[in-house]
CSV table of C-alpha atoms and ligand atoms in Angstrom, one decimal:
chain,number,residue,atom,x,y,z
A,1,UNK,CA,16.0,-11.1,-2.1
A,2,UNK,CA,14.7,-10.6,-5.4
A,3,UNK,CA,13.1,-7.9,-7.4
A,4,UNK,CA,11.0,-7.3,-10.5
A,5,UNK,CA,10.9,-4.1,-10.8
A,6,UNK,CA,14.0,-1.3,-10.3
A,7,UNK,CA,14.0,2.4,-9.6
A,8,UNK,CA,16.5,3.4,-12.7
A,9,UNK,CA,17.7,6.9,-11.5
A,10,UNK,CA,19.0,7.4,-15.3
A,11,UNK,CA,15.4,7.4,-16.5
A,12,UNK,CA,14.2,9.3,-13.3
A,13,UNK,CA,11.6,6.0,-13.7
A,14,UNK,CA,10.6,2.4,-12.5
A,15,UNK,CA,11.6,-0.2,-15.0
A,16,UNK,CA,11.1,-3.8,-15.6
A,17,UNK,CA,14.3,-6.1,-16.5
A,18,UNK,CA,12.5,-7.0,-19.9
A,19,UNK,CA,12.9,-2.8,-20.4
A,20,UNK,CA,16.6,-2.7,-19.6
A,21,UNK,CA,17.4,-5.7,-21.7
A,22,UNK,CA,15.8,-3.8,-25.2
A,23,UNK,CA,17.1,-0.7,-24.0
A,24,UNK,CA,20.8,-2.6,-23.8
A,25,UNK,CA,20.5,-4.8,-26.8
A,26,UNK,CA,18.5,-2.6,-29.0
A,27,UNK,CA,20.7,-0.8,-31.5
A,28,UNK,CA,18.9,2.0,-32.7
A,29,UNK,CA,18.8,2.8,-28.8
A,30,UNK,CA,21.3,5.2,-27.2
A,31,UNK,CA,22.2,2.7,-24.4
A,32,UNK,CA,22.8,0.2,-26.9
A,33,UNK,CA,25.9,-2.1,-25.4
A,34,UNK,CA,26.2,0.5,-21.9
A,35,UNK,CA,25.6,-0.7,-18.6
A,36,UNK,CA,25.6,2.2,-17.4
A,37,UNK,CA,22.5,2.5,-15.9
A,38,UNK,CA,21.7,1.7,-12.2
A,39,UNK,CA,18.9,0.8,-10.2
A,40,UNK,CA,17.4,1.4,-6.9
A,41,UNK,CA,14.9,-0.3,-4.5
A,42,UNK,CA,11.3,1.1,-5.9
A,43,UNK,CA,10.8,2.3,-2.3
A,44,UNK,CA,11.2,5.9,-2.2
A,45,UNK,CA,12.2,5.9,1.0
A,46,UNK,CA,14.6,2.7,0.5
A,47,UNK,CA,16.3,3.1,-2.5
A,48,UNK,CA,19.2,0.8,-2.0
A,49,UNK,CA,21.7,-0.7,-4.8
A,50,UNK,CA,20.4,-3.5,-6.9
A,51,UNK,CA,22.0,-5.4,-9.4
A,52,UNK,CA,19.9,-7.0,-12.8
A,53,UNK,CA,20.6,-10.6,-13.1
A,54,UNK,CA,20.6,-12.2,-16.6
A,55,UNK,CA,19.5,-9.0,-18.0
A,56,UNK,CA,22.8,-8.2,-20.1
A,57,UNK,CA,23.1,-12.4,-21.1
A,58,UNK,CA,23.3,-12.2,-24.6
A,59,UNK,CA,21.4,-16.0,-24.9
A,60,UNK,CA,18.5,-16.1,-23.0
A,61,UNK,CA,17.8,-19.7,-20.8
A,62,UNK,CA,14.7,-20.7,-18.6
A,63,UNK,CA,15.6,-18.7,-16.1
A,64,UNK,CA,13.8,-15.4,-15.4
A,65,UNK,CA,15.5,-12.6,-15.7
A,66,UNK,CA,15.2,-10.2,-12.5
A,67,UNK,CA,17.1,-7.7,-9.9
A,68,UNK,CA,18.6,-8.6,-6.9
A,69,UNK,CA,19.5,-6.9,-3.7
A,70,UNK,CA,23.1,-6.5,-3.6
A,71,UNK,CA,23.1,-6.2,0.2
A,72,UNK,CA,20.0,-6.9,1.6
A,73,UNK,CA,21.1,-5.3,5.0
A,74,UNK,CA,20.7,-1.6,3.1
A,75,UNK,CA,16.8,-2.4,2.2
A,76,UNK,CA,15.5,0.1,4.7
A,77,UNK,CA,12.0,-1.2,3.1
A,78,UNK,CA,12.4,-4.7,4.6
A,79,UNK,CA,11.9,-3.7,8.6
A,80,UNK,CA,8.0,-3.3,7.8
A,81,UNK,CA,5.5,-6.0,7.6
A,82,UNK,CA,4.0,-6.4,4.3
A,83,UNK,CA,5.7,-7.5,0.6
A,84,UNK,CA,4.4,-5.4,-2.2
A,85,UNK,CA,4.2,-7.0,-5.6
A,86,UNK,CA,7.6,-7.5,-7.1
A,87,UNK,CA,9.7,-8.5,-4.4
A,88,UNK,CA,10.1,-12.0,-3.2
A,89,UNK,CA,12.7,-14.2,-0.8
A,90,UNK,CA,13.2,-14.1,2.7
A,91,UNK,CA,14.4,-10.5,4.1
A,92,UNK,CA,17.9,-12.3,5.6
A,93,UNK,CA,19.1,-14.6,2.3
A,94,UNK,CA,21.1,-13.2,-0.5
A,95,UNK,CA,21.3,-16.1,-2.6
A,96,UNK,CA,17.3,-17.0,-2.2
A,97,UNK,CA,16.0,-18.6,-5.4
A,98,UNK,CA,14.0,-16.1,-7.6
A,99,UNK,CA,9.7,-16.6,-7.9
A,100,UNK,CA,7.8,-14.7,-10.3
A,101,UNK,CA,5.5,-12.2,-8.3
A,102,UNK,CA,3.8,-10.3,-11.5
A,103,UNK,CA,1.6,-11.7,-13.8
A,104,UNK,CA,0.5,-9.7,-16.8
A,105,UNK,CA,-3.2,-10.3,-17.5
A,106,UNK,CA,-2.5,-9.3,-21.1
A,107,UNK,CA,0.1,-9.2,-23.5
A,108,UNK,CA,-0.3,-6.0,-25.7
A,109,UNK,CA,0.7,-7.4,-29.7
A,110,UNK,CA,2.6,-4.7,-31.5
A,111,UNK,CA,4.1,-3.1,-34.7
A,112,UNK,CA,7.5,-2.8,-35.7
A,113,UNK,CA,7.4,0.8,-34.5
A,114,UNK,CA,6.4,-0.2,-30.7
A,115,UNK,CA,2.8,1.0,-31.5
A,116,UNK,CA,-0.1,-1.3,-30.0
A,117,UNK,CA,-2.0,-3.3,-32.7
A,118,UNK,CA,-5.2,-3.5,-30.3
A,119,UNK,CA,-5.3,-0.3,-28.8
A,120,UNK,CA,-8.9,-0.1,-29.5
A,121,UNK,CA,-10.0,-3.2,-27.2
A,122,UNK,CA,-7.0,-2.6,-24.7
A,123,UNK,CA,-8.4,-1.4,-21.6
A,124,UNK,CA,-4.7,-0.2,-21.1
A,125,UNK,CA,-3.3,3.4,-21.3
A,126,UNK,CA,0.8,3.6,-22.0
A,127,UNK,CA,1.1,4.9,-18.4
A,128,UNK,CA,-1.0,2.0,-16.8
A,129,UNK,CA,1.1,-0.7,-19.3
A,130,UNK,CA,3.8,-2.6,-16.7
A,131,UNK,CA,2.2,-0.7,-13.6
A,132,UNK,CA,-0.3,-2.8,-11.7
A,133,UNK,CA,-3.8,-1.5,-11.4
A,134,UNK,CA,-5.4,-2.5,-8.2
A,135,UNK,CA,-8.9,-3.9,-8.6
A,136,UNK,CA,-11.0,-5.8,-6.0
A,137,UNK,CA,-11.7,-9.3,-6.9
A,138,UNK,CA,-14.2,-11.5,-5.5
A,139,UNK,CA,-13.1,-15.7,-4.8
A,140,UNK,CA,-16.2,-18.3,-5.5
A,141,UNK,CA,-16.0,-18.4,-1.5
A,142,UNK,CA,-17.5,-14.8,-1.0
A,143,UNK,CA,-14.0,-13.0,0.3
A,144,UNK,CA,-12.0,-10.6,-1.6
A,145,UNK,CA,-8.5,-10.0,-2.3
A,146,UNK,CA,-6.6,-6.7,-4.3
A,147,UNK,CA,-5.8,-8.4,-7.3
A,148,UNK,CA,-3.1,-6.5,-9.4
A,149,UNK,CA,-3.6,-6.7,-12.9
A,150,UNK,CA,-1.5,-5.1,-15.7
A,151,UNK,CA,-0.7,-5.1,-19.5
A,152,UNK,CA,2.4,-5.8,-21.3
A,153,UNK,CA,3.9,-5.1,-24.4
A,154,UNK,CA,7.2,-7.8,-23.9
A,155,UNK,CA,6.8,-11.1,-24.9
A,156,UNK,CA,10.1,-12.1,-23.3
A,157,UNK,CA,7.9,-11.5,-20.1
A,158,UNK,CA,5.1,-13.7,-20.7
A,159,UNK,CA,7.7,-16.6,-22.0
A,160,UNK,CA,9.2,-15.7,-18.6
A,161,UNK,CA,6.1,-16.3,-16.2
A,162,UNK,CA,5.2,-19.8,-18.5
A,163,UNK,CA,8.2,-21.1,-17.9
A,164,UNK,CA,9.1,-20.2,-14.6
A,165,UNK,CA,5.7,-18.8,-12.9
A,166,UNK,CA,3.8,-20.0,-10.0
A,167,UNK,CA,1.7,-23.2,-11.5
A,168,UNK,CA,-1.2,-22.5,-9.4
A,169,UNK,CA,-1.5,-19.2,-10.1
A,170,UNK,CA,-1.1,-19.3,-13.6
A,171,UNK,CA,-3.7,-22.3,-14.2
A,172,UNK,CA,-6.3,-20.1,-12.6
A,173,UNK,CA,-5.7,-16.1,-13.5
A,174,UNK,CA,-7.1,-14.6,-17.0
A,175,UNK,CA,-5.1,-14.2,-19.6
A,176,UNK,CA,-6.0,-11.6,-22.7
A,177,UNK,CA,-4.0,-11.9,-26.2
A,178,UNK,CA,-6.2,-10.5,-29.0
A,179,UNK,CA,-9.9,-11.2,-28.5
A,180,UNK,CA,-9.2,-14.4,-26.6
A,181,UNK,CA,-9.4,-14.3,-22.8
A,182,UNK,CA,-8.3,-17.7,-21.2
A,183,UNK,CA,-6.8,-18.9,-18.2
A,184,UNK,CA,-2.7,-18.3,-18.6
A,185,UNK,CA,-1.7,-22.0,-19.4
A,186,UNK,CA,-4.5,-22.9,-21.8
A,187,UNK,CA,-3.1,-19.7,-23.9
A,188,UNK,CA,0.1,-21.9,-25.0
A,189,UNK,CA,0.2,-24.4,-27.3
A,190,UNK,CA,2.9,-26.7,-28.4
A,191,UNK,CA,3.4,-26.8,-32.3
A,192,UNK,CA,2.5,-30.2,-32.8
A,193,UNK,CA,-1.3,-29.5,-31.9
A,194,UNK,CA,-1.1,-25.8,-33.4
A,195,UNK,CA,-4.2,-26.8,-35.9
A,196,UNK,CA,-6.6,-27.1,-32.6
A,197,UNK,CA,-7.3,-23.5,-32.2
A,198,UNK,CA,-5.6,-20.4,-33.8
A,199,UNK,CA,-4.8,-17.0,-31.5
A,200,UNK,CA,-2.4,-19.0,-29.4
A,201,UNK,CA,0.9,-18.7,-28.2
A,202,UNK,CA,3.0,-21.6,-30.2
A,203,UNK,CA,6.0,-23.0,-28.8
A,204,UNK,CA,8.4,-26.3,-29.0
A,205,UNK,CA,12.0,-27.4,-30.2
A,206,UNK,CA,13.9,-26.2,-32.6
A,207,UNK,CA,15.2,-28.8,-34.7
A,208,UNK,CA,17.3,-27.0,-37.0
A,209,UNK,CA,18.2,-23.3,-38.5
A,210,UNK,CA,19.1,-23.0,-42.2
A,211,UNK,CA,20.4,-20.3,-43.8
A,212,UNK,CA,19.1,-18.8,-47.9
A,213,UNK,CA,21.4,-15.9,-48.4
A,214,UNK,CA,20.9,-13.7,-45.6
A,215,UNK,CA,17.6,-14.7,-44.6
A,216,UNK,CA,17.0,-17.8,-42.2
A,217,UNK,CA,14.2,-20.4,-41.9
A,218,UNK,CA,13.6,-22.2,-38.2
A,219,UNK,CA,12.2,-25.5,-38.5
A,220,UNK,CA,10.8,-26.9,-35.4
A,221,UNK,CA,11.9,-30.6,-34.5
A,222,UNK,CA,8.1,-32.2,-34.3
A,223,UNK,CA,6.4,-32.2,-37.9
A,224,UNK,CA,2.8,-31.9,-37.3
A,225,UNK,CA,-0.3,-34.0,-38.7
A,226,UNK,CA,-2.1,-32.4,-41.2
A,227,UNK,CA,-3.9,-34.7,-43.5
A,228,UNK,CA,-0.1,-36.0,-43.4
A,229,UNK,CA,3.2,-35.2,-41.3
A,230,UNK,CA,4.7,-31.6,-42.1
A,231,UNK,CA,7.4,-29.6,-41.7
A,232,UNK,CA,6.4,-26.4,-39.9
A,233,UNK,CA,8.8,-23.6,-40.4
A,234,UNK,CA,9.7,-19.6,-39.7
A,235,UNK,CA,10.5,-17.8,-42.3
A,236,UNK,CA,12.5,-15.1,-41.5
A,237,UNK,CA,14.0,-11.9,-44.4
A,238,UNK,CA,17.0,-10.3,-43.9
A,239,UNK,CA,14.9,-7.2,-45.0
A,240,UNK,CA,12.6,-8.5,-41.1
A,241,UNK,CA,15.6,-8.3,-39.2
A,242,UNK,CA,17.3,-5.2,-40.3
A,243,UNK,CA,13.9,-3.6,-39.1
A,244,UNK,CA,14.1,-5.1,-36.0
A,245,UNK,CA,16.4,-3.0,-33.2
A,246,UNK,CA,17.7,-6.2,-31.7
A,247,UNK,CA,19.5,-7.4,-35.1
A,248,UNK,CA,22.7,-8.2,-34.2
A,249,UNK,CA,22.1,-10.8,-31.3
A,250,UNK,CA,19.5,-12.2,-33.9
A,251,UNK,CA,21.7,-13.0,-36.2
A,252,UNK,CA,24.4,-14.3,-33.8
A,253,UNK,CA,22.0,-16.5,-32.5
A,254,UNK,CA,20.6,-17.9,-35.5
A,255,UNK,CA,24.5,-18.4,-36.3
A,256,UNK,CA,24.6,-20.1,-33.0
A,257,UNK,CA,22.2,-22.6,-33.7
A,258,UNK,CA,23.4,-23.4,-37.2
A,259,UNK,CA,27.0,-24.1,-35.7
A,260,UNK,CA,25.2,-25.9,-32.1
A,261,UNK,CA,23.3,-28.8,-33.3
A,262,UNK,CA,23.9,-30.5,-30.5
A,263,UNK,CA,22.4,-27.4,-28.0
A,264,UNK,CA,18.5,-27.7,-27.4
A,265,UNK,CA,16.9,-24.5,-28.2
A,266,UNK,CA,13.5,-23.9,-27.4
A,267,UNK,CA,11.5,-21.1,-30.0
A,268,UNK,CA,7.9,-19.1,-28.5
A,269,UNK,CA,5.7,-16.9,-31.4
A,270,UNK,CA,2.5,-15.3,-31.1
A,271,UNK,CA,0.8,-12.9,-33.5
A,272,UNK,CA,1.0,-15.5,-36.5
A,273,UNK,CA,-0.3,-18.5,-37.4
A,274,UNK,CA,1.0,-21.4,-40.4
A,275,UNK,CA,-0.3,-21.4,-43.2
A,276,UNK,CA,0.1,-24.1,-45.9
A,277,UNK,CA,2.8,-23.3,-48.6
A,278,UNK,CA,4.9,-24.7,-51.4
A,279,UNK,CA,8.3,-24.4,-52.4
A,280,UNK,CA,10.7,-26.1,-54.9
A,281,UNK,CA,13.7,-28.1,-53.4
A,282,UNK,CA,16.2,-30.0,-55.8
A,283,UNK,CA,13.6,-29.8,-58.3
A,284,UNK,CA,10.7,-31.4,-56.0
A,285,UNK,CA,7.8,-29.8,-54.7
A,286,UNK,CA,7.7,-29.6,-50.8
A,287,UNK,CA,4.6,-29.1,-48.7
A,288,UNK,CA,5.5,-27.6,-45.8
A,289,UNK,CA,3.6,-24.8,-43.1
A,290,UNK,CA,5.2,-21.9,-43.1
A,291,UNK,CA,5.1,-19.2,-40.1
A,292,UNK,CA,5.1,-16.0,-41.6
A,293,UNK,CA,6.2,-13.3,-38.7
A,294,UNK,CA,5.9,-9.7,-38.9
A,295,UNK,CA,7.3,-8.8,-36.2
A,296,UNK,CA,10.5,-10.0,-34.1
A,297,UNK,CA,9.4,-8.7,-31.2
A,298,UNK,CA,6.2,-11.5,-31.3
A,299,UNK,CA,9.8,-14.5,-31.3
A,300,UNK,CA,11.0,-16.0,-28.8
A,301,UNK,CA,14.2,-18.1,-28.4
A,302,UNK,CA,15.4,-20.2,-25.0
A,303,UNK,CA,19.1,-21.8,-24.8
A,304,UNK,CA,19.6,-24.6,-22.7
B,1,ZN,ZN1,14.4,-1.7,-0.5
């Protein structure tokens, strides 16, 4: 029995494993390296133990990260007919494989301070961000369904739901980033064919990290077609990582990478598009595309 959302009785809240893992990992935050939070069934009148899985994983794989029940017996909520949005499995198995019940309709781009860069055009309030709204939605056969629909801030979360999410669902719900609106799927694009549409979500492998002082460049494995084949890189300052709350693990893992050439690593950005650029190597003058990020939070790295 899995869940996607936790009562944390620390925060006197509901919380999302995406939450926990920034709260845990990010270093300007007073939790940063405690596990000493713990969570509860969402049901108020539940409230049994459950345990985050992946959350505290320093290297994040494919797999979603997610709570579990830790004995599914407790889960006074499971006698009544019904599932709400965020549980999933069978009420009897502990070990049930974990499916992705919540589906943010829009990912909510922000600064380095947390602050929303669309507030304007976001139809979300901070409270109604990562708490689904009900709405009625009518089907192209006449019936209608309650269709939850929410915002996000975590990128880690929409990574989450491409990679592991229900493929029907996800070829046919909405999907806002910016002033785009798209269905879910159509809002990724892998690297090689960035130069089809900008606004995207870019993804694909990484094909090797090198290091310029203390400031790192990603270069993704597939040079793309642009009048000619280029290398399209990340260019990433020291100065853009000592901003960013989660600096540590960042540099361990670009480390990682450096010293794993043999590990695939996958690497997700939004929020930026390449531009052409030039830079001097051994003299010569390289063409390259270079992805300049503002923001860490808008990265996202998979381990195999
Ligand atoms: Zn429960």
């Amino acid at each position: 029995m899995s869940f996607e959302k936790a009562f944390c009785e620390n925060l006197g809240r509901a919380v999302t494993p995406y939450e926990v893992r920034e709260i845990y990992f990010d270093e300007d935050s007073e939790r940063y390296m405690k596990k000493d939070l713990s969570f509860k069934c969402v049901d108020k009148d539940c409230r049994a133990e459950l345990v985050p899985v992946g959350v505290y994983i320093q290297r994040r794989s494919k797999r979603a990260i997610h709570f579990r029940a830790k004995s599914v017996k407790d889960h006074t909520c499971l006698t009544y007919k019904g599932e709400e949005a965020g549980k999933s499995g069978t009420k009897t198995g502990e070990d049930d494989p974990f499916k992705m019940t919540r589906y943010p309709s829009e990912l909510i781009l922000v600064d380095n301070k947390g602050k929303s860069k669309n507030k304007i055009t976001t139809p979300w309030t901070d409270e109604e961000i990562d708490e689904e709204i009900k709405n009625p939605s009518t089907h192209g056969d006449g019936s209608t369904s309650e269709w939850t629909k929410f915002g996000t801030k975590s990128f880690e979360h929409i990574v989450d739901c491409y990679e592991n999410g229900n493929k029907e669902i996800l070829e046919n719900m909405d999907f806002t980033l910016g002033d785009k609106t798209k269905k879910f799927y159509k809002m990724f694009k892998n690297i090689k064919y960035f130069y089809d549409e900008k606004g995207l979500v870019y993804y694909g492998q990484v094909g090797l990290v090198k290091k310029y002082g203390d400031n790192y460049k990603i270069f993704f494995k597939d040079k793309v077609w642009v009048e000619k084949y280029m290398p399209v890189s990340i260019y990433i300052s020291s100065e853009l990582i000592d901003r960013y709350g989660k600096r540590k693990i960042f540099r361990e893992d670009m480390e990682y990478i450096i010293n794993n050439k043999d590990k695939k690593v996958f690497c997700y950005f939004v929020g930026v598009y390449p531009e052409p650029s030039t830079y001097e190597h051994n003299g010569k003058k390289v063409e390259s595309l270079q992805v300049n990020i503002a923001n860490l939070k808008h990265l996202a790295l998979r381990f195999e």
